[in-house]
Structure formats: structure tokens, C-alpha cells
GROMACS .gro file of C-alpha atoms in nm:
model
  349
    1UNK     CA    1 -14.049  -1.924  26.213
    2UNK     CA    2 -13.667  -1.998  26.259
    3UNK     CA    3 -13.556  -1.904  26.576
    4UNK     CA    4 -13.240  -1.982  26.801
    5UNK     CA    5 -13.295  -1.758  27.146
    6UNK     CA    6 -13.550  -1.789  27.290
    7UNK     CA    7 -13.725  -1.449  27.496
    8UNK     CA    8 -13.619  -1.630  27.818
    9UNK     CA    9 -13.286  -1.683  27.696
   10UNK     CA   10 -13.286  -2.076  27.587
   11UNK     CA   11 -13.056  -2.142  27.301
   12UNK     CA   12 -13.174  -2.397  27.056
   13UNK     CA   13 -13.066  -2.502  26.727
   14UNK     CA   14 -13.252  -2.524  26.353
   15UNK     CA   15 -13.111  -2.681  26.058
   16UNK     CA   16 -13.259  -2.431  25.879
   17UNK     CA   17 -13.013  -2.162  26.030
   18UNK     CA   18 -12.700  -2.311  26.165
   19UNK     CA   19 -12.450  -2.079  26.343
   20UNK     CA   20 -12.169  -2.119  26.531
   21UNK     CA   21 -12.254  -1.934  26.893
   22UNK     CA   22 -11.936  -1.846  27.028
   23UNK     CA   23 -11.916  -1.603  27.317
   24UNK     CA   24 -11.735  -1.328  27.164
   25UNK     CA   25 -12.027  -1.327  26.903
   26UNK     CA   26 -12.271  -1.275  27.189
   27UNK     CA   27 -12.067  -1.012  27.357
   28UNK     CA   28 -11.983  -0.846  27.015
   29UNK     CA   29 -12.340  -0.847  26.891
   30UNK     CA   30 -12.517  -0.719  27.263
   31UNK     CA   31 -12.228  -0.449  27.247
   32UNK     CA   32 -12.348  -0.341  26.898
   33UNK     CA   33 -12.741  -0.331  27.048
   34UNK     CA   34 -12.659  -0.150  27.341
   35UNK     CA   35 -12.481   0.115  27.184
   36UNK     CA   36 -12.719   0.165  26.922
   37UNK     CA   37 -13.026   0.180  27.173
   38UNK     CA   38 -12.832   0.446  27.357
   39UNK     CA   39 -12.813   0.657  27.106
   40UNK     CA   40 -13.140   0.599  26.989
   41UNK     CA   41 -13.258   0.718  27.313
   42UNK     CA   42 -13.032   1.016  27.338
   43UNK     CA   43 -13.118   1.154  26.994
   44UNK     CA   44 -13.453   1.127  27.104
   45UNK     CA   45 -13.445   1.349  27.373
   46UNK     CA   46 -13.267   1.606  27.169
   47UNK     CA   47 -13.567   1.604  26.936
   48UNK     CA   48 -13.786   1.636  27.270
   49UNK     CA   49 -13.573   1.926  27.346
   50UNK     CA   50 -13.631   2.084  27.002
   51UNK     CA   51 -13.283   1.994  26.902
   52UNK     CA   52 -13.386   1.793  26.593
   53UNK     CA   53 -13.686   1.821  26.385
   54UNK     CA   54 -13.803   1.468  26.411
   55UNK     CA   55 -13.642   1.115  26.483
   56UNK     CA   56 -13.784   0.765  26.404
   57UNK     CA   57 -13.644   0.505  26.666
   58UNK     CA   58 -13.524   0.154  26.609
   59UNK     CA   59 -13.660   0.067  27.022
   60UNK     CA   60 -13.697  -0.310  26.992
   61UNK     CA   61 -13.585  -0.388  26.603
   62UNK     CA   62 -13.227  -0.334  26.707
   63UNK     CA   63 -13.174  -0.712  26.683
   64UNK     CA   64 -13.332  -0.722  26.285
   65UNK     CA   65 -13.051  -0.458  26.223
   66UNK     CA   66 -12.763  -0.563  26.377
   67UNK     CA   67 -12.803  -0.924  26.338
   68UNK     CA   68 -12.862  -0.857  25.989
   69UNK     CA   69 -12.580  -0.598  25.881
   70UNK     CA   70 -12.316  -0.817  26.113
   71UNK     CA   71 -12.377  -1.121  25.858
   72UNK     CA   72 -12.222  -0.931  25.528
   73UNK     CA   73 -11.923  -0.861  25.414
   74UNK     CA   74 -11.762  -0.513  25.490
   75UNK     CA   75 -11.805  -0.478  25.071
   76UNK     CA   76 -12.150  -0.551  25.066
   77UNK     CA   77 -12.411  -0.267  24.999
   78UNK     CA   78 -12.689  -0.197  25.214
   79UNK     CA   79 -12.981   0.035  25.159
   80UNK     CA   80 -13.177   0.143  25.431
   81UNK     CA   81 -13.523   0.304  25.504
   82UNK     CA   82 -13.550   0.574  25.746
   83UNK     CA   83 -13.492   0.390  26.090
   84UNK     CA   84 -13.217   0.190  26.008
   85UNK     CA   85 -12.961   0.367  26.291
   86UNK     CA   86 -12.804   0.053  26.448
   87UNK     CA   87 -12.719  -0.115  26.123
   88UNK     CA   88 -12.584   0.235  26.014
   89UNK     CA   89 -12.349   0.227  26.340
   90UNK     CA   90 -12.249  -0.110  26.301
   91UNK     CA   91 -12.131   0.058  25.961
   92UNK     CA   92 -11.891   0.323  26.123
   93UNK     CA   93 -12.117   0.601  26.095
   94UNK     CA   94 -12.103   0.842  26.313
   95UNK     CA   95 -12.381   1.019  26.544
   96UNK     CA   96 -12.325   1.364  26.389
   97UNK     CA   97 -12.385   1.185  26.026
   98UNK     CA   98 -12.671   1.005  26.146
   99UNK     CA   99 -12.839   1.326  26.325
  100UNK     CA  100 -12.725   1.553  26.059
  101UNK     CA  101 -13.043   1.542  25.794
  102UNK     CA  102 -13.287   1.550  26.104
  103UNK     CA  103 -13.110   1.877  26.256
  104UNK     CA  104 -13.158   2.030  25.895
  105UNK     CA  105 -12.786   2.074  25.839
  106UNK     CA  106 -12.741   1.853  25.553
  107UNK     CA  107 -12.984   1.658  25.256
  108UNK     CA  108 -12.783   1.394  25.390
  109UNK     CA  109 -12.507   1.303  25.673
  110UNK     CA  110 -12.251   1.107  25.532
  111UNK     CA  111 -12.094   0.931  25.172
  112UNK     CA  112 -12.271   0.624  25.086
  113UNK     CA  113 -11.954   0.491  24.906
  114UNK     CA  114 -11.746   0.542  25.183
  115UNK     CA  115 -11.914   0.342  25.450
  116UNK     CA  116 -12.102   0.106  25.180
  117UNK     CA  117 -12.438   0.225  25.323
  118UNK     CA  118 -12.662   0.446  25.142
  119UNK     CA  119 -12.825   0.752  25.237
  120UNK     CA  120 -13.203   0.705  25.348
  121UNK     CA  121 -13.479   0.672  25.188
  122UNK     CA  122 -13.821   0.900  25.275
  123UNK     CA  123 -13.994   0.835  25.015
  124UNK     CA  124 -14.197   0.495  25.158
  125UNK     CA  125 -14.038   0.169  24.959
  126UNK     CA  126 -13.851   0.340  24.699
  127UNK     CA  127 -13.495   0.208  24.842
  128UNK     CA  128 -13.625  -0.088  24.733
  129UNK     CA  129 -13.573   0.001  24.334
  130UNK     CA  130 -13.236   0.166  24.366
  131UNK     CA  131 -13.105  -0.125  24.580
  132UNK     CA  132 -13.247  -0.377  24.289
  133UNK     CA  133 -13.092  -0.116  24.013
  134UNK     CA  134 -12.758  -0.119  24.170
  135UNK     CA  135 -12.755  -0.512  24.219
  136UNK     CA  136 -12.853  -0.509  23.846
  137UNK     CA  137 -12.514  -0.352  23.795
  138UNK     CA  138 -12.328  -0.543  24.043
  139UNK     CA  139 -12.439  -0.852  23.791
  140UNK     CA  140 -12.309  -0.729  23.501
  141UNK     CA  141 -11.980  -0.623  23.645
  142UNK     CA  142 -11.881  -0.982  23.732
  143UNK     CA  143 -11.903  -0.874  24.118
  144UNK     CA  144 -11.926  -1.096  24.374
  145UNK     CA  145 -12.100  -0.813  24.627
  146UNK     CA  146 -12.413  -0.878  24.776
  147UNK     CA  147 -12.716  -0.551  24.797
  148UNK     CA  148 -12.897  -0.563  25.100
  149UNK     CA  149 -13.262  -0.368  25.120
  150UNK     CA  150 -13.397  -0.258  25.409
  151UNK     CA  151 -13.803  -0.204  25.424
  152UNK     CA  152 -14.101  -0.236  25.670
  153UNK     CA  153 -14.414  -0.405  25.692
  154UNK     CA  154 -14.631  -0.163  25.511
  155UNK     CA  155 -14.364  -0.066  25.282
  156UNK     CA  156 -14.457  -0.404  25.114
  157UNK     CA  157 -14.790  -0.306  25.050
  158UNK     CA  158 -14.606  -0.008  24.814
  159UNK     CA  159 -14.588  -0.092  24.440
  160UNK     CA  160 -14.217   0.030  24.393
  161UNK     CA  161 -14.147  -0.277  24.652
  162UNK     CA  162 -14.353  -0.585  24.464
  163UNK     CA  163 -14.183  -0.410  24.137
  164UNK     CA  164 -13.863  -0.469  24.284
  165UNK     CA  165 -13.903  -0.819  24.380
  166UNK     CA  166 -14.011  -0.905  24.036
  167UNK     CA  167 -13.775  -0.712  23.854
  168UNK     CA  168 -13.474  -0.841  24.092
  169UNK     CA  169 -13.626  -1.261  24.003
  170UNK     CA  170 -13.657  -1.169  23.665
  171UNK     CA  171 -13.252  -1.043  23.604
  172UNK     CA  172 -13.141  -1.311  23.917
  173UNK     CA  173 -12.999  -0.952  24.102
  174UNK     CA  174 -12.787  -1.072  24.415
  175UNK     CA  175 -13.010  -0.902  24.638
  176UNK     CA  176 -13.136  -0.961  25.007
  177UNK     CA  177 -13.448  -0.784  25.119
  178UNK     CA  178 -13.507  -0.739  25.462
  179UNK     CA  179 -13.852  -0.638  25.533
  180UNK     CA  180 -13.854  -0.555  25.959
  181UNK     CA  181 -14.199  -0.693  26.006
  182UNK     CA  182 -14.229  -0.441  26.307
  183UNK     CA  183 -14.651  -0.498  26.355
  184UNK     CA  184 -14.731  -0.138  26.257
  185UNK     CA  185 -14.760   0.075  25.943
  186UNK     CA  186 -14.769   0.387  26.131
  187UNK     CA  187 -15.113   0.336  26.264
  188UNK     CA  188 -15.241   0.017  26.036
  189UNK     CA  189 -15.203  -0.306  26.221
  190UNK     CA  190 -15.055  -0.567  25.967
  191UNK     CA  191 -15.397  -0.787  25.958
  192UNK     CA  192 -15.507  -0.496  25.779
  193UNK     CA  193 -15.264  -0.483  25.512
  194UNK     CA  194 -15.218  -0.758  25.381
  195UNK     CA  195 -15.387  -1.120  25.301
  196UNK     CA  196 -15.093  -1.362  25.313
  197UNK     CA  197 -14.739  -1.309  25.504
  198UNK     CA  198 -14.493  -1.143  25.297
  199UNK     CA  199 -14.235  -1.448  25.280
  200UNK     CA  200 -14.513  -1.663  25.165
  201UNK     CA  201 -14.586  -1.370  24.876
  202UNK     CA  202 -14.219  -1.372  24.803
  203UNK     CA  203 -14.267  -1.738  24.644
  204UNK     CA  204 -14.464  -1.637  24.400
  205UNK     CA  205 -14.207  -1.379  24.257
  206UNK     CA  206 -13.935  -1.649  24.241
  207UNK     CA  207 -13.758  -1.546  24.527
  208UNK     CA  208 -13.609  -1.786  24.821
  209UNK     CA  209 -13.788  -1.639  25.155
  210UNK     CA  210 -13.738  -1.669  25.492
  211UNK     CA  211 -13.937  -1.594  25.806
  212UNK     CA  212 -13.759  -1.572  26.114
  213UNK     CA  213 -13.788  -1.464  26.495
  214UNK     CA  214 -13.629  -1.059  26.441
  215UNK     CA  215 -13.587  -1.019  26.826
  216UNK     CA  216 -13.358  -1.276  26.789
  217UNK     CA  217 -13.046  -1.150  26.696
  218UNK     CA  218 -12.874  -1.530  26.654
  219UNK     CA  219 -13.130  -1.610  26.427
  220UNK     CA  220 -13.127  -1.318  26.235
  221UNK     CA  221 -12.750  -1.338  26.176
  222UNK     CA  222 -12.770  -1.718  26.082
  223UNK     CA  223 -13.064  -1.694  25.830
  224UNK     CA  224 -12.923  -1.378  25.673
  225UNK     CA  225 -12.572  -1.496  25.647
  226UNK     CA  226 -12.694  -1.829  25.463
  227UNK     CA  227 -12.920  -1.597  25.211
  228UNK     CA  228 -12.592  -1.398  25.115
  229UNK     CA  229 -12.374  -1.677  25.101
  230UNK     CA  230 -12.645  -1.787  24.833
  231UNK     CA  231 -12.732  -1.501  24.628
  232UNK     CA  232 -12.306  -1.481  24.611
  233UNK     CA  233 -12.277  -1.788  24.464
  234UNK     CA  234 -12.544  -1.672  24.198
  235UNK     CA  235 -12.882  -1.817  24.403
  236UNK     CA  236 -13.223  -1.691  24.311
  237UNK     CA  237 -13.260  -1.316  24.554
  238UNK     CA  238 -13.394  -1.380  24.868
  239UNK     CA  239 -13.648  -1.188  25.093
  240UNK     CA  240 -13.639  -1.243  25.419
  241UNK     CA  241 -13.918  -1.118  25.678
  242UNK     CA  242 -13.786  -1.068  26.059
  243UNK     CA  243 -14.089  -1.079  26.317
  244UNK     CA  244 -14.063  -0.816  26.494
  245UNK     CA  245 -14.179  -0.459  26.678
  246UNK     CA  246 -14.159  -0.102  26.710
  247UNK     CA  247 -14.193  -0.019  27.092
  248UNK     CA  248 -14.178   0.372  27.001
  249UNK     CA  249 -14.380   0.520  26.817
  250UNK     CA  250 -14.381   0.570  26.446
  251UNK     CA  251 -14.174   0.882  26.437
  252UNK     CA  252 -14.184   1.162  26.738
  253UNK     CA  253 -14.498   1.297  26.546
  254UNK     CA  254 -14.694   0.983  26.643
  255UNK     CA  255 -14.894   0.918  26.932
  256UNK     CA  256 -14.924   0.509  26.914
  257UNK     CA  257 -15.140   0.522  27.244
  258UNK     CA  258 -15.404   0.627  27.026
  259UNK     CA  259 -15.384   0.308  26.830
  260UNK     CA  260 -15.268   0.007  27.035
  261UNK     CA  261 -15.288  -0.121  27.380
  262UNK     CA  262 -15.023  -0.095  27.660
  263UNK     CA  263 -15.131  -0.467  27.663
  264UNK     CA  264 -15.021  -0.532  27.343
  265UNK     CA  265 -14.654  -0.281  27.444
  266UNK     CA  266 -14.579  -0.493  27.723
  267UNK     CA  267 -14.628  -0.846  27.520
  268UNK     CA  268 -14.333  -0.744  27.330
  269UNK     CA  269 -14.174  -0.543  27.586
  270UNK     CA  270 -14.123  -0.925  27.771
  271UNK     CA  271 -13.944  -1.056  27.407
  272UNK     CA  272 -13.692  -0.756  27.427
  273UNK     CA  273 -13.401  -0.851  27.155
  274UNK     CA  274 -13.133  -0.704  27.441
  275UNK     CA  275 -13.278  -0.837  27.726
  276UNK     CA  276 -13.278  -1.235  27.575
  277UNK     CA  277 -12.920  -1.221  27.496
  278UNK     CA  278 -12.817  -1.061  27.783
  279UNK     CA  279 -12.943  -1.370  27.981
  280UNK     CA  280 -12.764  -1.620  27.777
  281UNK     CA  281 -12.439  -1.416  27.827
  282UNK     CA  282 -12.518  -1.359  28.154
  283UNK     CA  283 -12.636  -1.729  28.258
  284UNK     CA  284 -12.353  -1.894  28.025
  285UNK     CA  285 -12.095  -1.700  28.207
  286UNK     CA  286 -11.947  -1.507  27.904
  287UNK     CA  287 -11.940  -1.204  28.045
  288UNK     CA  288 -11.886  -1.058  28.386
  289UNK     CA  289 -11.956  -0.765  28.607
  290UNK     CA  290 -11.670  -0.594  28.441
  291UNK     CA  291 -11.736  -0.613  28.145
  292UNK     CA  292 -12.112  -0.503  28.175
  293UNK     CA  293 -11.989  -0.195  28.368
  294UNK     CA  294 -11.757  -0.114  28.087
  295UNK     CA  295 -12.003  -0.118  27.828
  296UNK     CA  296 -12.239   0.071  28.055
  297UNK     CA  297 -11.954   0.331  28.050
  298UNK     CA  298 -11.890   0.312  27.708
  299UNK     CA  299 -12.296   0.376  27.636
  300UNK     CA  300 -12.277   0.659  27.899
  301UNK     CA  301 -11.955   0.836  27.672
  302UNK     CA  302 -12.148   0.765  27.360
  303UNK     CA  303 -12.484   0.948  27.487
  304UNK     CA  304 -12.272   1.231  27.587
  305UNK     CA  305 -12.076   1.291  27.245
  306UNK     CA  306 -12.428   1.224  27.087
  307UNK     CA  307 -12.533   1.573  27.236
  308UNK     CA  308 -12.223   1.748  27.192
  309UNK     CA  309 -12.215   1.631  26.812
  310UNK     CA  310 -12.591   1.723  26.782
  311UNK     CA  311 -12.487   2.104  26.955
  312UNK     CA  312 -12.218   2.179  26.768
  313UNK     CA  313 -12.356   2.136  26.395
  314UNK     CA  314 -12.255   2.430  26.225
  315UNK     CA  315 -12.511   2.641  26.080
  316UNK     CA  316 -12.538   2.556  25.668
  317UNK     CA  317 -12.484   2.815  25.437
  318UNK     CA  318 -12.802   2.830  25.179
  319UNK     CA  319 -12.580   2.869  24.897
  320UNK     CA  320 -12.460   2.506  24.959
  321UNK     CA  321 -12.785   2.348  24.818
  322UNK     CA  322 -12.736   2.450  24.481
  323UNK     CA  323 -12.389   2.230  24.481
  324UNK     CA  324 -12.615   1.913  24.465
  325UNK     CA  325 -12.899   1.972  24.228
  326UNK     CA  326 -12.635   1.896  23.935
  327UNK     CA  327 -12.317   1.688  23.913
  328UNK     CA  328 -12.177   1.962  23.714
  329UNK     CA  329 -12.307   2.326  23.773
  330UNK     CA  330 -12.526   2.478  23.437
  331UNK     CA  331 -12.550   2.784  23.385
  332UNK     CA  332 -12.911   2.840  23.490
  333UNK     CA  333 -12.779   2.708  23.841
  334UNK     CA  334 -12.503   2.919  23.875
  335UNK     CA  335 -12.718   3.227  23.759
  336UNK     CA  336 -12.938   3.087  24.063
  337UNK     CA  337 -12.653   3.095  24.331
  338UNK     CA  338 -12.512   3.399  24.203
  339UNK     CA  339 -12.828   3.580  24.215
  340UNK     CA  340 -12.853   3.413  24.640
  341UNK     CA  341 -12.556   3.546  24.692
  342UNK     CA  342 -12.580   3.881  24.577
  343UNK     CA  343 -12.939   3.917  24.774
  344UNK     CA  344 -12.775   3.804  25.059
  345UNK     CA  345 -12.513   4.067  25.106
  346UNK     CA  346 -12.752   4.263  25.063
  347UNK     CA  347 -12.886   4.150  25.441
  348UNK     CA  348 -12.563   4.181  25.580
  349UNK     CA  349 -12.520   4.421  25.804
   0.00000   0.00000   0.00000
């Protein structure tokens, strides 16, 4: 397993994943974790507080996120699962976007095209398909843009994801997957999924795999950068599986007590992707009491617009879901909304 921080904060290299560790990279890439845990946690306790109807936290995989987005180009394409908030702020988007499907609002908060991140995917694995689809395209256009799919552990054991790693091998797609090995398919431990780890399965596909240390955000950024600078030049796609863990639970309608140990918690609680490269930054001298305050000011202003963009969601109007069941409005749809509308004003008072 490539890895080039280690949980106490011991930087090492690999041939395997060279990188250039600069400190502005450190500070850049802690800032990015920070501020996406923050959030995390504050959208959290609006669902706790009935605010939103459910949340699924990246606590502990913000490392497999961040280090991966941070290692493409702004062009690149990224489809995500359902959990995928840190790489989706390292995109630009916003927390009212990200919060906007789970307060009910909105089928989905924000424009793929505009932020080059697509809208997630409930349906267990099936990002994996459209991500291999659209880098099907991106081939035949002459493109040089790289698709990156997001997926978990027990997404792999889903058949749209092994289709998509054959199909992708079979056309040469310039696609990354990034499965976010985080332990836990809900409540099925990974010994129980699977025989063989998924980067060894990958081989057998014809896909390049790696498998690398995801609370390692150096190593994650290294390994992923290398498999889109391949797959750019027209490389084989590439899976790569990030070791890694889900310190929540599976969604705010999970109880993980029931399942796993606080033993087990705590292991992984000790290889916490923020608190390892806060120690190199810290102990290398990179960053100083002022700037830690600052970005513990900064994560204090972001938790606070958090709420206020959560609270002030306008109500949606009902007749707003039949403007995306068709690009272009039929007449049996209009007939539809017309009809809404009429009953409607028939409620008003």
C-alpha cells in the first residue's frame, strides 16, 4: 500500500508515487479538509435538528476526496456517489447546493456542467456507467479530459460497477475510478464481501490499479495525479482503491454501534487524515499560530452561513417538477401541470 504520511506525521517517499511536498500544498490541502469537515459537521446537526431529511458524512474519508479531486485538472469530470461533499467543495460548490436535495428543495443542487461535477448518484454504483459513458464520448471527441468515478467498497460488489470496468478496458475510456475503501457497506464488514481486494480484481479487467493509504492525503494526490497524467496520454483506465474509513455512520438513519466496536472507532480515530497532516505542518514549521486561528475563523464563518443557507431555502413550488421530466415539454406534461395548477387555486384561499 503506497503511502507518504504516516498517522504520526513521518513523511516518507515511494517511487511508486512521487510528489513534490511543498508547504503551501500542505497548508492548501489541510485548509480544503478542515473546511469540508466543518461543514460536514454542521449539516449534520441541521439534520439532527430536523432541518434536512437525511445526510451521509465524509468524517474520516475527507483525505480520499480532497487529495483526489486536488490532482485533476479544473476541466476534468468527476462523478460522485452520495458522500462525496469535500471533493464537491473543493469544486466551488456551495453549501446551499450541496444541502439543497437533502432539504427537499431541489432533485438536485447545482449544474453539473458548470462546476464539472455531476449531480449524485442514489442509486448504489450506477455513477459508475454514466461516468464510463461520458468518457466513451470524451474518446471520440479527440478530448484530452480525464472522468473521474467516485464509488465505495460495497458499491464494487454491484454489477453496474464490474460492467463498467470492463466496458471502460474494452473501449480504453480515460477514466479513473476511485473506489473509498471506507471498511463498511452500511452494516457488511468488507471480509464479507468480497474474496480478493478490489485493485487486485481490477487486473483482471485490464485496468492499471492502485492501492494506497486514503487517510493520507499526500499519497492520495500523488497516486491519483500519476493515473490521470496516464489515462491523458491514452493509458489503459485505472482504478484506484484508497484504504480508508467512515467514522460516522452510514447515513443519519444508521446506528453503526450496533455493528462494530468502539475498539475498532478509535483504531482509526488514531490514523485521522487531518490530524497526520496537521503534525507535519505543525512540526515542519509551515504554519503558525496565526494562521491556524485564521482558518479556525474561517471554519467558524463557514458553519454559520451553512445554517443560514440551510434556513433560508425557499419553499419549491410543485409545479416546478414537471420542468425536468422532459427536455422539451409534451403535451401530456403540460396537460399534467396545467391540470396542478388549476387544482391548486383551487386551495387558495
Amino acid at each position: 500500500m503506497i503511502q507518504l504520511l504516516a498517522p504520526d506525521g513521518t513523511l516518507r517517499s515511494d517511487p511508486e508515487a512521487p510528489l513534490d511536498v511543498t508547504p503551501q500544498l500542505c497548508r492548501d490541502l489541510l485548509r480544503d479538509m478542515v473546511l469540508a469537515r466543518r461543514f460536514d459537521e454542521e449539516a449534520h446537526a441541521l439534520q439532527r435538528q430536523g432541518e434536512l431529511g437525511l445526510w451521509l458524512m465524509a468524517l474520516g474519508q475527507e483525505a480520499a476526496q480532497v487529495g483526489s479531486v486536488r490532482a485533476l485538472d479544473p476541466a476534468d469530470y468527476v462523478f460522485p456517489s452520495y458522500r462525496e461533499q469535500a471533493a464537491a467543495r473543493c469544486r466551488g460548490i456551495t453549501p446551499a447546493e450541496l444541502m439543497a436535495q437533502w432539504r427537499g428543495v431541489a432533485h438536485s443542487g447545482w449544474d453539473p456542467r458548470r462546476y464539472r461535477f455531476h449531480i449524485y448518484s442514489l442509486v448504489l454504483g450506477t455513477q459508475a456507467l454514466h461516468a464510463t459513458g461520458y468518457a466513451a464520448g470524451v474518446r471520440m471527441d479527440g478530448s484530452d479530459e480525464v472522468v473521474l468515478a467516485y464509488f465505495g467498497d460495497g458499491a464494487s460488489s454491484q454489477g453496474d460497477v464490474n460492467e463498467a470496468l470492463n466496458w471502460s478496458a474494452v473501449v480504453n475510456a480515460p477514466i479513473v475510478f476511485f473506489c473509498q475503501n471506507n471498511q463498511w457497506a452500511i452494516s457488511t464488514a468488507v471480509g464479507r464481501q468480497m474474496g480478493a481486494p478490489l485493485h487486485r480484481r481490477a487486473v483482471g479487467f485490464g485496468l492499471e490499479s492502485f492501492h494506497v493509504d486514503g487517510n493520507d492525503v499526500l499519497a492520495v494526490h500523488a497516486v491519483t495525479a500519476r493515473a490521470a497524467e496516464s489515462v491523458r496520454r491514452g493509458g489503459p483506465p485505472v482504478l484506484i482503491e484508497a484504504m480508508t474509513y467512515r467514522m460516522a455512520g452510514h447515513s443519519t438513519s444508521d446506528d453503526p454501534r450496533r455493528y462494530r466496536s468502539d475498539a475498532e472507532v478509535q483504531l482509526w480515530r488514531r490514523r485521522d487524515p487531518i490530524a497526520r497532516l496537521e503534525r507535519l505542518v505543525r512540526e515542519r514549521g509551515w504554519a503558525g499560530d496565526d494562521w491556524f486561528a485564521a482558518l479556525a475563523a474561517e471554519s467558524d464563518a463557514l458553519a454559520a452561513e451553512t445554517r443560514e443557507a440551510c434556513l433560508s431555502m425557499p419553499e419549491p413550488h410543485v409545479g416546478d417538477m414537471f420542468a425536468h421530466v422532459l427536455h422539451e415539454e409534451i403535451a401530456l406534461v403540460r396537460a399534467q401541470r396545467e391540470w396542478m395548477d388549476a387544482y391548486r387555486r383551487t386551495l387558495a384561499p
